[in-house]
Every structure is written in C-alpha cells, then in structure tokens.
mmCIF file of C-alpha atoms in Angstrom:
data_model
loop_
_atom_site.group_PDB
_atom_site.id
_atom_site.type_symbol
_atom_site.label_atom_id
_atom_site.label_comp_id
_atom_site.label_asym_id
_atom_site.label_seq_id
_atom_site.Cartn_x
_atom_site.Cartn_y
_atom_site.Cartn_z
ATOM 1 C CA MET A 1 74.473 46.694 -28.715
ATOM 2 C CA LYS A 2 72.275 49.765 -29.050
ATOM 3 C CA ARG A 3 74.339 51.306 -31.760
ATOM 4 C CA PHE A 4 73.921 48.475 -33.910
ATOM 5 C CA GLY A 5 70.562 47.824 -36.018
ATOM 6 C CA LEU A 6 68.635 44.574 -35.088
ATOM 7 C CA ALA A 7 69.974 42.794 -38.189
ATOM 8 C CA ILE A 8 73.470 43.249 -36.934
ATOM 9 C CA GLN A 9 72.575 42.028 -33.446
ATOM 10 C CA ILE A 10 70.734 38.949 -34.788
ATOM 11 C CA VAL A 11 74.025 38.329 -36.966
ATOM 12 C CA ILE A 12 76.340 38.452 -33.896
ATOM 13 C CA GLY A 13 73.979 36.389 -31.960
ATOM 14 C CA LEU A 14 74.010 33.965 -34.534
ATOM 15 C CA CYS A 15 77.667 33.816 -34.934
ATOM 16 C CA LEU A 16 78.090 33.501 -31.117
ATOM 17 C CA GLY A 17 75.477 30.608 -31.237
ATOM 18 C CA ILE A 18 77.799 28.730 -33.613
ATOM 19 C CA LEU A 19 80.650 29.191 -31.841
ATOM 20 C CA VAL A 20 79.447 28.236 -28.560
ATOM 21 C CA GLY A 21 77.575 25.190 -30.308
ATOM 22 C CA ALA A 22 80.839 24.037 -31.825
ATOM 23 C CA LEU A 23 83.244 24.533 -29.111
ATOM 24 C CA PHE A 24 81.016 22.501 -26.828
ATOM 25 C CA TYR A 25 79.531 19.942 -29.408
ATOM 26 C CA GLY A 26 77.968 17.005 -27.639
ATOM 27 C CA ASN A 27 77.959 18.753 -24.102
ATOM 28 C CA PRO A 28 74.404 18.367 -22.797
ATOM 29 C CA ALA A 29 75.299 21.355 -20.458
ATOM 30 C CA VAL A 30 74.648 23.793 -23.626
ATOM 31 C CA SER A 31 71.014 22.524 -24.071
ATOM 32 C CA THR A 32 70.551 22.758 -20.272
ATOM 33 C CA TYR A 33 71.257 26.454 -20.072
ATOM 34 C CA LEU A 34 70.583 27.802 -23.316
ATOM 35 C CA GLN A 35 67.341 25.920 -24.436
ATOM 36 C CA PRO A 36 65.446 27.732 -21.788
ATOM 37 C CA ILE A 37 66.257 31.225 -23.180
ATOM 38 C CA GLY A 38 65.182 30.118 -26.611
ATOM 39 C CA ASP A 39 62.272 28.534 -24.984
ATOM 40 C CA ILE A 40 61.207 32.153 -23.463
ATOM 41 C CA PHE A 41 61.659 34.089 -26.727
ATOM 42 C CA ILE A 42 59.608 31.626 -28.987
ATOM 43 C CA ARG A 43 56.817 31.734 -26.026
ATOM 44 C CA LEU A 44 57.052 35.638 -25.958
ATOM 45 C CA ILE A 45 56.282 35.703 -29.875
ATOM 46 C CA LYS A 46 53.648 32.940 -29.543
ATOM 47 C CA MET A 47 52.198 35.208 -26.862
ATOM 48 C CA ILE A 48 51.529 37.958 -28.886
ATOM 49 C CA VAL A 49 50.511 36.694 -32.406
ATOM 50 C CA VAL A 50 46.701 36.074 -31.717
ATOM 51 C CA PRO A 51 45.892 39.265 -30.069
ATOM 52 C CA ILE A 52 47.554 40.979 -33.014
ATOM 53 C CA VAL A 53 46.132 38.970 -35.603
ATOM 54 C CA ILE A 54 42.515 39.145 -34.039
ATOM 55 C CA SER A 55 42.971 43.138 -33.491
ATOM 56 C CA THR A 56 44.126 43.822 -36.943
ATOM 57 C CA LEU A 57 42.090 41.850 -38.823
ATOM 58 C CA ILE A 58 38.710 42.873 -36.988
ATOM 59 C CA VAL A 59 40.164 46.615 -37.684
ATOM 60 C CA GLY A 60 40.860 45.838 -41.177
ATOM 61 C CA VAL A 61 37.375 44.109 -42.290
ATOM 62 C CA ALA A 62 35.611 46.546 -40.499
ATOM 63 C CA GLY A 63 37.319 49.169 -42.637
ATOM 64 C CA VAL A 64 36.153 47.367 -45.489
ATOM 65 C CA GLY A 65 32.631 46.473 -44.603
ATOM 66 C CA ASP A 66 31.532 44.843 -47.612
ATOM 67 C CA VAL A 67 30.762 40.983 -47.548
ATOM 68 C CA LYS A 68 31.116 40.703 -51.444
ATOM 69 C CA LYS A 69 34.263 42.611 -51.589
ATOM 70 C CA LEU A 70 35.727 40.652 -48.782
ATOM 71 C CA GLY A 71 34.699 37.427 -50.098
ATOM 72 C CA LYS A 72 36.560 38.261 -53.593
ATOM 73 C CA ILE A 73 39.813 38.971 -51.897
ATOM 74 C CA GLY A 74 39.480 35.597 -49.966
ATOM 75 C CA GLY A 75 38.895 33.654 -53.299
ATOM 76 C CA LYS A 76 41.778 35.485 -55.003
ATOM 77 C CA THR A 77 43.856 35.045 -52.046
ATOM 78 C CA ILE A 78 43.200 31.241 -52.072
ATOM 79 C CA LEU A 79 43.499 30.637 -55.978
ATOM 80 C CA TYR A 80 47.236 32.759 -55.704
ATOM 81 C CA PHE A 81 48.154 30.503 -52.956
ATOM 82 C CA GLU A 82 47.100 27.163 -54.484
ATOM 83 C CA ILE A 83 49.127 28.435 -57.904
ATOM 84 C CA ILE A 84 52.206 29.248 -56.273
ATOM 85 C CA THR A 85 52.584 26.403 -54.037
ATOM 86 C CA THR A 86 51.903 24.142 -57.041
ATOM 87 C CA ILE A 87 54.842 25.823 -58.647
ATOM 88 C CA ALA A 88 56.748 25.158 -55.686
ATOM 89 C CA ILE A 89 56.225 21.636 -55.652
ATOM 90 C CA ILE A 90 57.048 21.297 -59.498
ATOM 91 C CA VAL A 91 60.426 23.149 -58.871
ATOM 92 C CA GLY A 92 61.278 20.875 -55.988
ATOM 93 C CA LEU A 93 60.440 17.949 -58.066
ATOM 94 C CA PHE A 94 62.213 19.304 -61.119
ATOM 95 C CA ALA A 95 65.464 19.899 -58.898
ATOM 96 C CA ALA A 96 65.657 16.382 -57.771
ATOM 97 C CA ASN A 97 65.273 14.619 -61.140
ATOM 98 C CA LEU A 98 67.872 16.944 -62.723
ATOM 99 C CA PHE A 99 70.611 16.470 -59.656
ATOM 100 C CA HIS A 100 69.526 13.193 -58.218
ATOM 101 C CA PRO A 101 70.778 14.099 -54.700
ATOM 102 C CA GLY A 102 69.623 10.566 -53.319
ATOM 103 C CA VAL A 103 71.739 8.538 -55.997
ATOM 104 C CA GLY A 104 74.816 7.015 -54.522
ATOM 105 C CA VAL A 105 74.037 7.867 -50.779
ATOM 106 C CA ASP A 106 75.314 5.109 -48.631
ATOM 107 C CA MET A 107 72.530 4.633 -45.748
ATOM 108 C CA ALA A 108 75.061 2.595 -43.613
ATOM 109 C CA GLN A 109 76.834 5.982 -43.248
ATOM 110 C CA LEU A 110 73.790 7.752 -41.939
ATOM 111 C CA SER A 111 72.266 7.739 -38.562
ATOM 112 C CA LYS A 112 68.741 7.205 -37.779
ATOM 113 C CA THR A 113 66.548 9.675 -35.604
ATOM 114 C CA ASP A 114 63.793 8.791 -33.641
ATOM 115 C CA ILE A 115 60.803 10.015 -35.624
ATOM 116 C CA HIS A 116 58.005 8.579 -33.477
ATOM 117 C CA GLN A 117 56.491 11.607 -32.355
ATOM 118 C CA TYR A 118 55.997 12.679 -35.972
ATOM 119 C CA VAL A 119 54.479 9.148 -36.742
ATOM 120 C CA GLU A 120 51.704 9.748 -33.947
ATOM 121 C CA THR A 121 50.841 13.350 -35.205
ATOM 122 C CA ALA A 122 50.710 12.311 -39.165
ATOM 123 C CA GLU A 123 48.365 9.573 -38.071
ATOM 124 C CA THR A 124 45.930 11.940 -36.089
ATOM 125 C CA THR A 125 46.069 14.476 -39.028
ATOM 126 C CA GLN A 126 45.480 11.545 -41.779
ATOM 127 C CA SER A 127 42.331 10.296 -39.433
ATOM 128 C CA HIS A 128 40.811 14.184 -39.719
ATOM 129 C CA GLY A 129 41.141 14.397 -43.737
ATOM 130 C CA PHE A 130 40.943 17.378 -46.136
ATOM 131 C CA ILE A 131 37.308 17.969 -45.698
ATOM 132 C CA ASP A 132 37.572 17.921 -41.787
ATOM 133 C CA THR A 133 40.216 20.591 -42.100
ATOM 134 C CA PHE A 134 37.931 22.981 -43.814
ATOM 135 C CA VAL A 135 34.935 21.903 -41.216
ATOM 136 C CA ASN A 136 37.405 22.733 -38.343
ATOM 137 C CA ILE A 137 37.795 26.362 -39.788
ATOM 138 C CA VAL A 138 34.507 27.134 -38.108
ATOM 139 C CA PRO A 139 35.220 26.992 -34.523
ATOM 140 C CA LYS A 140 33.167 25.331 -32.089
ATOM 141 C CA ASN A 141 34.551 27.897 -29.335
ATOM 142 C CA VAL A 142 36.117 30.946 -30.200
ATOM 143 C CA PHE A 143 38.138 30.800 -26.561
ATOM 144 C CA GLU A 144 39.229 27.199 -27.228
ATOM 145 C CA ALA A 145 40.507 28.102 -30.591
ATOM 146 C CA ILE A 146 42.345 31.087 -28.899
ATOM 147 C CA VAL A 147 44.097 28.838 -26.394
ATOM 148 C CA LYS A 148 45.004 26.260 -29.064
ATOM 149 C CA GLY A 149 46.169 29.224 -31.525
ATOM 150 C CA ASP A 150 44.160 27.388 -34.271
ATOM 151 C CA MET A 151 44.772 30.221 -36.713
ATOM 152 C CA LEU A 152 42.254 29.412 -39.435
ATOM 153 C CA ALA A 153 39.363 29.209 -36.888
ATOM 154 C CA ILE A 154 40.353 32.457 -35.380
ATOM 155 C CA ILE A 155 40.675 34.256 -38.733
ATOM 156 C CA PHE A 156 37.141 32.905 -39.546
ATOM 157 C CA PHE A 157 35.937 34.623 -36.319
ATOM 158 C CA SER A 158 37.828 37.783 -36.651
ATOM 159 C CA VAL A 159 36.183 38.227 -40.066
ATOM 160 C CA LEU A 160 32.712 37.703 -39.081
ATOM 161 C CA PHE A 161 33.385 39.968 -35.974
ATOM 162 C CA GLY A 162 34.708 42.715 -38.264
ATOM 163 C CA LEU A 163 31.922 42.499 -40.530
ATOM 164 C CA GLY A 164 29.434 42.805 -37.579
ATOM 165 C CA VAL A 165 31.357 45.794 -36.369
ATOM 166 C CA ALA A 166 30.730 47.372 -39.588
ATOM 167 C CA ALA A 167 27.195 46.520 -39.955
ATOM 168 C CA ALA A 168 26.754 48.253 -36.612
ATOM 169 C CA GLY A 169 27.561 51.372 -38.025
ATOM 170 C CA GLU A 170 28.054 54.242 -35.063
ATOM 171 C CA LYS A 171 27.315 51.891 -32.461
ATOM 172 C CA GLY A 172 30.299 49.602 -33.377
ATOM 173 C CA GLN A 173 32.624 52.584 -33.551
ATOM 174 C CA PRO A 174 33.603 52.185 -29.570
ATOM 175 C CA VAL A 175 34.273 48.682 -30.435
ATOM 176 C CA LEU A 176 36.299 49.414 -33.639
ATOM 177 C CA ARG A 177 38.637 51.890 -31.362
ATOM 178 C CA PHE A 178 39.112 49.342 -28.605
ATOM 179 C CA PHE A 179 40.611 46.859 -31.293
ATOM 180 C CA GLN A 180 42.584 49.660 -32.959
ATOM 181 C CA GLY A 181 43.924 50.794 -29.508
ATOM 182 C CA VAL A 182 44.825 46.884 -28.914
ATOM 183 C CA ALA A 183 46.577 46.631 -32.188
ATOM 184 C CA ASP A 184 48.834 49.620 -31.668
ATOM 185 C CA THR A 185 49.272 48.550 -28.077
ATOM 186 C CA MET A 186 50.682 44.762 -29.227
ATOM 187 C CA PHE A 187 52.835 46.579 -31.919
ATOM 188 C CA TRP A 188 54.561 48.440 -29.000
ATOM 189 C CA VAL A 189 55.031 45.044 -27.326
ATOM 190 C CA VAL A 190 56.264 43.519 -30.379
ATOM 191 C CA ASN A 191 59.041 46.126 -30.899
ATOM 192 C CA THR A 192 59.938 45.551 -27.062
ATOM 193 C CA ILE A 193 60.100 41.706 -27.438
ATOM 194 C CA MET A 194 62.467 42.063 -30.399
ATOM 195 C CA LYS A 195 65.064 43.723 -28.255
ATOM 196 C CA PHE A 196 65.238 40.149 -26.938
ATOM 197 C CA ALA A 197 65.575 38.489 -30.529
ATOM 198 C CA PRO A 198 69.523 38.427 -30.337
ATOM 199 C CA PHE A 199 69.648 36.467 -27.208
ATOM 200 C CA GLY A 200 67.028 33.966 -28.083
ATOM 201 C CA VAL A 201 68.886 33.593 -31.778
ATOM 202 C CA PHE A 202 72.186 32.914 -29.803
ATOM 203 C CA ALA A 203 70.438 30.390 -27.675
ATOM 204 C CA LEU A 204 68.684 28.386 -30.519
ATOM 205 C CA ILE A 205 71.428 28.229 -32.617
ATOM 206 C CA GLY A 206 73.809 27.090 -29.986
ATOM 207 C CA VAL A 207 71.668 24.456 -28.929
ATOM 208 C CA THR A 208 71.264 23.566 -32.438
ATOM 209 C CA VAL A 209 75.031 23.077 -33.439
ATOM 210 C CA SER A 210 76.148 21.613 -30.155
ATOM 211 C CA LYS A 211 73.285 18.911 -30.902
ATOM 212 C CA PHE A 212 73.833 17.959 -34.648
ATOM 213 C CA GLY A 213 77.550 19.020 -35.367
ATOM 214 C CA LEU A 214 79.179 18.490 -38.645
ATOM 215 C CA SER A 215 79.694 15.000 -39.166
ATOM 216 C CA SER A 216 75.860 14.217 -39.474
ATOM 217 C CA LEU A 217 75.878 16.748 -42.356
ATOM 218 C CA ILE A 218 78.642 15.485 -44.393
ATOM 219 C CA PRO A 219 76.967 12.337 -45.945
ATOM 220 C CA LEU A 220 73.831 14.319 -46.656
ATOM 221 C CA GLY A 221 75.848 17.430 -47.826
ATOM 222 C CA LYS A 222 74.378 17.239 -51.434
ATOM 223 C CA LEU A 223 70.902 17.422 -50.263
ATOM 224 C CA VAL A 224 71.646 20.494 -48.081
ATOM 225 C CA ILE A 225 73.297 22.242 -50.989
ATOM 226 C CA LEU A 226 70.667 21.540 -53.388
ATOM 227 C CA VAL A 227 67.745 22.505 -51.005
ATOM 228 C CA HIS A 228 69.386 25.767 -50.240
ATOM 229 C CA ALA A 229 70.228 26.281 -54.094
ATOM 230 C CA THR A 230 66.499 25.319 -55.089
ATOM 231 C CA MET A 231 65.150 27.884 -52.494
ATOM 232 C CA LEU A 232 67.193 30.579 -53.810
ATOM 233 C CA PHE A 233 66.429 29.776 -57.422
ATOM 234 C CA PHE A 234 62.728 29.676 -56.353
ATOM 235 C CA VAL A 235 62.862 33.157 -54.438
ATOM 236 C CA LEU A 236 65.137 35.098 -57.504
ATOM 237 C CA VAL A 237 63.476 33.779 -60.335
ATOM 238 C CA VAL A 238 59.742 32.549 -59.616
ATOM 239 C CA LEU A 239 58.919 35.040 -56.976
ATOM 240 C CA GLY A 240 61.219 37.757 -58.485
ATOM 241 C CA VAL A 241 59.264 37.404 -61.852
ATOM 242 C CA ILE A 242 55.950 37.827 -59.633
ATOM 243 C CA ALA A 243 57.399 40.746 -57.749
ATOM 244 C CA ARG A 244 58.321 42.373 -60.794
ATOM 245 C CA MET A 245 54.786 42.022 -62.502
ATOM 246 C CA SER A 246 53.418 43.505 -59.079
ATOM 247 C CA GLY A 247 55.739 46.485 -59.320
ATOM 248 C CA ILE A 248 58.206 45.664 -56.794
ATOM 249 C CA SER A 249 61.822 44.517 -56.751
ATOM 250 C CA ILE A 250 62.421 41.082 -54.982
ATOM 251 C CA PHE A 251 65.607 42.507 -53.821
ATOM 252 C CA ALA A 252 63.879 45.703 -52.387
ATOM 253 C CA LEU A 253 61.510 43.255 -50.623
ATOM 254 C CA ILE A 254 64.402 41.158 -49.140
ATOM 255 C CA LYS A 255 66.110 44.336 -48.004
ATOM 256 C CA ILE A 256 62.958 45.577 -46.361
ATOM 257 C CA LEU A 257 62.535 42.422 -44.538
ATOM 258 C CA LYS A 258 66.215 41.869 -43.849
ATOM 259 C CA ASP A 259 65.680 41.744 -39.952
ATOM 260 C CA GLU A 260 62.821 39.534 -40.214
ATOM 261 C CA LEU A 261 64.537 37.019 -42.508
ATOM 262 C CA LEU A 262 67.517 36.802 -40.456
ATOM 263 C CA LEU A 263 65.341 36.257 -37.449
ATOM 264 C CA SER A 264 63.153 33.695 -39.247
ATOM 265 C CA TYR A 265 66.332 31.554 -40.478
ATOM 266 C CA SER A 266 67.927 31.481 -36.896
ATOM 267 C CA THR A 267 64.951 30.710 -35.156
ATOM 268 C CA ALA A 268 63.447 28.196 -37.990
ATOM 269 C CA SER A 269 60.015 29.804 -37.001
ATOM 270 C CA SER A 270 57.946 32.236 -39.100
ATOM 271 C CA GLU A 271 55.800 32.921 -36.181
ATOM 272 C CA THR A 272 58.445 35.002 -34.873
ATOM 273 C CA VAL A 273 58.223 37.770 -37.357
ATOM 274 C CA LEU A 274 54.333 37.385 -38.272
ATOM 275 C CA PRO A 275 53.691 41.094 -36.396
ATOM 276 C CA LYS A 276 56.377 42.718 -37.870
ATOM 277 C CA ILE A 277 55.977 41.727 -41.569
ATOM 278 C CA MET A 278 52.325 42.616 -41.486
ATOM 279 C CA GLU A 279 53.364 46.140 -39.950
ATOM 280 C CA LYS A 280 56.046 46.433 -43.119
ATOM 281 C CA MET A 281 53.482 45.338 -45.449
ATOM 282 C CA GLU A 282 51.189 47.915 -44.497
ATOM 283 C CA ARG A 283 54.054 50.555 -44.750
ATOM 284 C CA LEU A 284 55.120 49.308 -48.083
ATOM 285 C CA GLY A 285 51.395 50.348 -49.309
ATOM 286 C CA CYS A 286 49.278 47.280 -48.801
ATOM 287 C CA PRO A 287 45.874 48.104 -47.213
ATOM 288 C CA LYS A 288 45.405 46.880 -43.541
ATOM 289 C CA ALA A 289 42.323 44.767 -44.449
ATOM 290 C CA ILE A 290 44.397 42.624 -47.187
ATOM 291 C CA THR A 291 47.703 42.232 -45.130
ATOM 292 C CA SER A 292 45.879 41.447 -41.957
ATOM 293 C CA PHE A 293 43.643 38.540 -44.040
ATOM 294 C CA VAL A 294 46.441 37.368 -46.416
ATOM 295 C CA ILE A 295 49.605 37.118 -44.262
ATOM 296 C CA PRO A 296 48.171 34.959 -41.374
ATOM 297 C CA THR A 297 46.074 32.889 -43.964
ATOM 298 C CA GLY A 298 49.128 32.405 -46.052
ATOM 299 C CA TYR A 299 50.758 30.444 -42.649
ATOM 300 C CA SER A 300 48.612 27.567 -43.459
ATOM 301 C CA PHE A 301 48.030 27.816 -47.288
ATOM 302 C CA ASN A 302 50.823 29.627 -48.739
ATOM 303 C CA LEU A 303 53.938 27.603 -47.477
ATOM 304 C CA ASP A 304 56.299 27.594 -50.492
ATOM 305 C CA GLY A 305 59.339 26.732 -48.738
ATOM 306 C CA SER A 306 57.874 23.778 -47.419
ATOM 307 C CA THR A 307 56.038 22.493 -50.013
ATOM 308 C CA LEU A 308 59.180 22.400 -52.288
ATOM 309 C CA TYR A 309 61.239 20.832 -49.816
ATOM 310 C CA GLN A 310 58.556 18.148 -49.315
ATOM 311 C CA ALA A 311 58.457 17.283 -52.937
ATOM 312 C CA LEU A 312 62.352 17.347 -53.226
ATOM 313 C CA ALA A 313 62.978 15.409 -49.986
ATOM 314 C CA ALA A 314 60.166 12.952 -51.116
ATOM 315 C CA LEU A 315 62.354 12.168 -54.046
ATOM 316 C CA PHE A 316 65.556 12.098 -52.328
ATOM 317 C CA ILE A 317 64.290 8.969 -50.315
ATOM 318 C CA ALA A 318 63.052 7.265 -53.111
ATOM 319 C CA GLN A 319 66.320 7.578 -54.957
ATOM 320 C CA MET A 320 68.161 6.847 -52.048
ATOM 321 C CA TYR A 321 66.210 3.386 -51.797
ATOM 322 C CA GLY A 322 66.751 2.861 -55.731
ATOM 323 C CA ILE A 323 62.987 3.342 -56.099
ATOM 324 C CA HIS A 324 62.018 4.172 -59.880
ATOM 325 C CA MET A 325 59.628 7.083 -59.804
ATOM 326 C CA PRO A 326 58.008 7.475 -63.286
ATOM 327 C CA VAL A 327 56.059 10.674 -64.421
ATOM 328 C CA SER A 328 52.694 9.331 -63.462
ATOM 329 C CA ALA A 329 54.009 8.751 -59.861
ATOM 330 C CA GLN A 330 55.284 11.992 -59.367
ATOM 331 C CA ILE A 331 52.199 13.627 -60.788
ATOM 332 C CA THR A 332 50.380 11.784 -58.073
ATOM 333 C CA LEU A 333 53.154 12.567 -55.337
ATOM 334 C CA MET A 334 52.379 16.374 -56.499
ATOM 335 C CA LEU A 335 48.576 16.095 -56.308
ATOM 336 C CA VAL A 336 48.856 14.437 -52.908
ATOM 337 C CA LEU A 337 51.316 17.146 -51.526
ATOM 338 C CA MET A 338 48.809 19.870 -52.851
ATOM 339 C CA VAL A 339 45.993 18.416 -50.502
ATOM 340 C CA THR A 340 48.380 17.533 -47.381
ATOM 341 C CA SER A 341 50.147 20.462 -47.288
ATOM 342 C CA LYS A 342 47.237 22.612 -46.482
ATOM 343 C CA GLY A 343 45.785 23.614 -43.110
ATOM 344 C CA ILE A 344 48.016 22.026 -40.592
ATOM 345 C CA ALA A 345 50.815 24.707 -40.238
ATOM 346 C CA GLY A 346 50.334 24.767 -36.536
ATOM 347 C CA VAL A 347 51.765 21.418 -36.184
ATOM 348 C CA PRO A 348 55.030 20.769 -34.802
ATOM 349 C CA GLY A 349 57.525 19.517 -37.374
ATOM 350 C CA VAL A 350 54.611 20.248 -40.063
ATOM 351 C CA SER A 351 56.854 19.308 -43.249
ATOM 352 C CA PHE A 352 57.789 15.831 -41.416
ATOM 353 C CA VAL A 353 54.128 15.173 -40.764
ATOM 354 C CA VAL A 354 53.275 15.893 -44.169
ATOM 355 C CA LEU A 355 55.769 13.816 -45.879
ATOM 356 C CA LEU A 356 54.808 11.001 -43.796
ATOM 357 C CA ALA A 357 51.137 11.453 -44.540
ATOM 358 C CA THR A 358 52.510 11.458 -48.184
ATOM 359 C CA LEU A 359 55.251 9.090 -48.808
ATOM 360 C CA GLY A 360 52.905 5.865 -48.374
ATOM 361 C CA SER A 361 50.408 6.801 -50.888
ATOM 362 C CA VAL A 362 53.390 6.802 -53.466
ATOM 363 C CA GLY A 363 55.034 3.802 -52.286
ATOM 364 C CA ILE A 364 58.093 5.380 -51.045
ATOM 365 C CA PRO A 365 59.250 3.954 -47.357
ATOM 366 C CA VAL A 366 58.425 6.317 -44.524
ATOM 367 C CA GLU A 367 61.585 4.933 -42.622
ATOM 368 C CA GLY A 368 63.409 6.878 -45.015
ATOM 369 C CA LEU A 369 62.578 10.180 -43.113
ATOM 370 C CA ALA A 370 64.625 8.774 -40.142
ATOM 371 C CA PHE A 371 67.879 9.311 -42.159
ATOM 372 C CA ILE A 372 67.250 13.010 -42.635
ATOM 373 C CA ALA A 373 65.565 13.930 -39.600
ATOM 374 C CA GLY A 374 68.880 14.847 -37.892
ATOM 375 C CA ILE A 375 69.471 17.732 -40.233
ATOM 376 C CA ASP A 376 65.951 18.844 -40.338
ATOM 377 C CA ARG A 377 66.455 21.609 -38.270
ATOM 378 C CA LEU A 378 69.170 23.234 -40.965
ATOM 379 C CA LEU A 379 66.703 22.685 -43.919
ATOM 380 C CA ASP A 380 63.907 23.981 -41.706
ATOM 381 C CA MET A 381 65.948 27.327 -41.612
ATOM 382 C CA ALA A 382 66.210 27.553 -45.133
ATOM 383 C CA ARG A 383 62.309 26.860 -45.967
ATOM 384 C CA THR A 384 61.254 29.070 -43.165
ATOM 385 C CA VAL A 385 62.773 32.052 -44.921
ATOM 386 C CA VAL A 386 61.154 31.255 -48.282
ATOM 387 C CA ASN A 387 57.681 30.800 -46.595
ATOM 388 C CA VAL A 388 58.292 34.495 -45.054
ATOM 389 C CA ILE A 389 59.115 36.015 -48.388
ATOM 390 C CA GLY A 390 56.387 34.245 -50.134
ATOM 391 C CA ASN A 391 53.609 35.265 -47.872
ATOM 392 C CA SER A 392 55.234 39.163 -47.788
ATOM 393 C CA LEU A 393 54.738 38.934 -51.474
ATOM 394 C CA ALA A 394 51.568 37.477 -51.467
ATOM 395 C CA ALA A 395 50.069 40.548 -49.522
ATOM 396 C CA VAL A 396 51.670 42.932 -52.287
ATOM 397 C CA VAL A 397 50.176 40.575 -55.172
ATOM 398 C CA ILE A 398 46.781 40.699 -53.728
ATOM 399 C CA SER A 399 46.789 44.396 -53.029
ATOM 400 C CA ARG A 400 47.929 44.971 -56.647
ATOM 401 C CA TRP A 401 45.421 42.670 -58.141
ATOM 402 C CA GLU A 402 42.400 44.529 -56.423
ATOM 403 C CA GLY A 403 43.831 47.824 -57.603
ATOM 404 C CA GLN A 404 44.517 48.885 -54.318
ATOM 405 C CA PHE A 405 48.484 48.879 -53.662
ATOM 406 C CA ASP A 406 49.918 52.289 -52.998
ATOM 407 C CA GLN A 407 52.973 52.564 -55.326
ATOM 408 C CA LYS A 408 54.170 56.172 -53.838
ATOM 409 C CA LYS A 409 54.025 54.936 -50.698
ATOM 410 C CA ALA A 410 55.943 51.939 -51.526
ATOM 411 C CA GLN A 411 58.788 53.862 -53.252
ATOM 412 C CA ALA A 412 58.800 56.112 -50.390
ATOM 413 C CA PHE A 413 59.383 53.009 -47.852
ATOM 414 C CA ILE A 414 61.791 51.547 -50.271
ATOM 415 C CA HIS A 415 63.778 54.795 -50.559
ATOM 416 C CA GLU A 416 63.539 55.326 -46.505
ATOM 417 C CA THR A 417 64.977 51.741 -45.958
ATOM 418 C CA THR A 418 67.713 51.997 -48.567
ATOM 419 C CA THR A 419 68.904 55.155 -47.337
ATOM 420 C CA ARG A 420 68.772 54.037 -43.745
ATOM 421 C CA ALA A 421 70.832 51.099 -44.904
ATOM 422 C CA ALA A 422 73.426 53.341 -46.522
#
C-alpha cells in the first residue's frame, strides 16, 4: 500500500468496506469484528485534536499579541459564519420548495428508527438556551473543558493564554517555545495516525453498509439524491463564487483537500481531518493565528452542510405529512435554525438534535425524524464534506479580508499539489 497515496488507500478501504458490508448485509458479526477497528481510529483522532488546537492557537495568538487586532478577526469571523450559514439555510429551503422531495412518499413503506437518545439530548440542549451557550464559552475549569472536549471553552482559554504569553515578553518565550514544540510533535503524531486511516474507513463503511442496506434507501431515494445534488450546488456555486472573490479556485481547494475530503466522507466525522486542514491552510498562505482560530471555531459556528440539510429535511418532513408551510412559517424556520444550529457541534447526532429542537416551534411533527434516521449516516457523510470545505475556505476568506493572505505561497502550494497529482 506504500506505493499508493493516502487518497488511493482510502478509496480502496472505502470500496472494500462497501463490498464486505453488502456481502454480509444483516449479519451482526460485521459490527462485532469491524466496529472496534473504526472506534479505535476515531478515538485516535479525538485524542490529538485538543492538544493541537491548544498549542497552535496559543502560538498563533502570541504571534499577533494585539487584543484589538484579535478582536477584529473574531468579529469578522463570526459575521462571515452567520452570513454563510444563513445562505446555506436559504439554499436548503429553496431546493425543498423547488423539488418537493416529501410529496408522494408512502410512510407505510418506511421503517421507523429509534430516536430516543436524540430526543433526550435535544431536551437537554433546549433547557440550556442560546444565551447559556455563550455563557458556557467561559470554562469554570479549563481541565474539565479539555476532558469534555468543549471546543469553544478550549478556544476561549487558549486565546487568553496566548495573549498572556505575548504580554509576558521575553519571559514568555520559553512557554511559547514549549507550545511550538508541542504543535510540531502533534503534527508528527497526526501523520502517523493517518497511516491507519484506510483501515478505519474500511471498518466504519463496512459496518454502515451491513446495517442499512439498499432496501431502506429506495423509498427515500429522492431525498438522498436531492441532498447530495444541493450540497454539490452549494459547494460549486456559492462557495465557488466566494473562493473566486478570495483569489482561489474552489476546484484547486478541493484538489488540495482531496485526502481529507475522502476521509471525512468515509468516516462522517469532520474531527478526523481538523489537524490536517489546519496544516494545509497554513501551507496555502493563511497565517497561523487566523487558521488556528477560524477553523476550530467554525466547527461550532460554520456547519454549512449541516444547516443546509436541516432546512431541507424540515420541509421534507412537512411535505411528507402534507403540512403546508407558507413563506412566513419558512422564515420562522430559518430564524430558529440560525440560533439552534450554533454552538452544539460536539453533540452526537448534532443535525438530529438541532432538528428536534426546531421542528416543534414551526408545527412540524418531530416523529417524522424517525422515518429518515435510518439513512442519516449516508446523508451525514455528504454534509460533513461540505462542512470541511466551508471551514477551510473560511480561513482563506478571513486571511484575505485581513490583508494577510499570501497569494504567492498559495500559488506555489497549488502548483506543487497539481504537479504531484499529475
């Protein structure tokens, strides 16, 4: 396998996983033997995400050393995230209104999936509220936040710590060198773990295919096709225009991230590629301070694929039940999604949790989610890829907005990637 690049290895793992899952469809032994392999890979990634975010953010912020400058970057980042996710919601609503994926679906042919765990999580999330999300950005105990993997709280502490290192001047240099050493070490660990990626992909896909099979896909085929087509439109047209305005081609960005996109699609987890996309965006010409802040923050505030899907799925369920959604109701849905989709990215099944917290407020039966839960993994794969592309592009946009994007460095890296691919 060494003669093949990582992308080819992941594709081989993906194809073999689909083959094994299809051959042993419905056989619980597949999950028994393969799930531990997939779980180990996901755990390896989760293990390294927090140290990388902390170390790179502290080094990046200490390099800026200016509270006002950092505050300006933060304000622009949140503003950009809100605009793009709102556009994603509008695109999802437009696609559902144009193609009516839920009309004519016979619910008698659909199998229901138990969504009890998502209901409990949604109730917990709703009890906190939007304001509490911002309050909880400030950790009571930084070590507790690290253990829980609470990314927003970790980012908040790391930014303050980085500013403190910068303010300490010469005395802070040993601390800065320590965290630079941690960052360099962790990226070596990332590259080592990535060698295990094809096996993790093989296991995760094999388990997924063996569980859901083709029979559960056919009745909801229109929804699956529309979700993928709309995601493709959003990436190529919406993000494509933004990329062009930022001086880069969306196709060049996709080519640069091909390994990470294949991996995130196969695992349906954007966490698996967080360290690598931070590294590649720096090589593309984005400053460390911007990359290390924008990309981790985007994992909570810039889930373009997830918000697009949530809007589309909400109207799909309404159409399936024959519920008329006037423009006023859809505007309400958009406004509610703008709030509920922020700040809970670390919750398992986040899109389902957001939908459960949203549907009731616009009169759509939450029970409808049980009909599409069976294919959620397949749809999650698509929205994860869009999330990754959206967050990677955000680093370029904010860097360009701040006048710190290195165009020559970007062109050199794109040329290097293209030459290597050829």
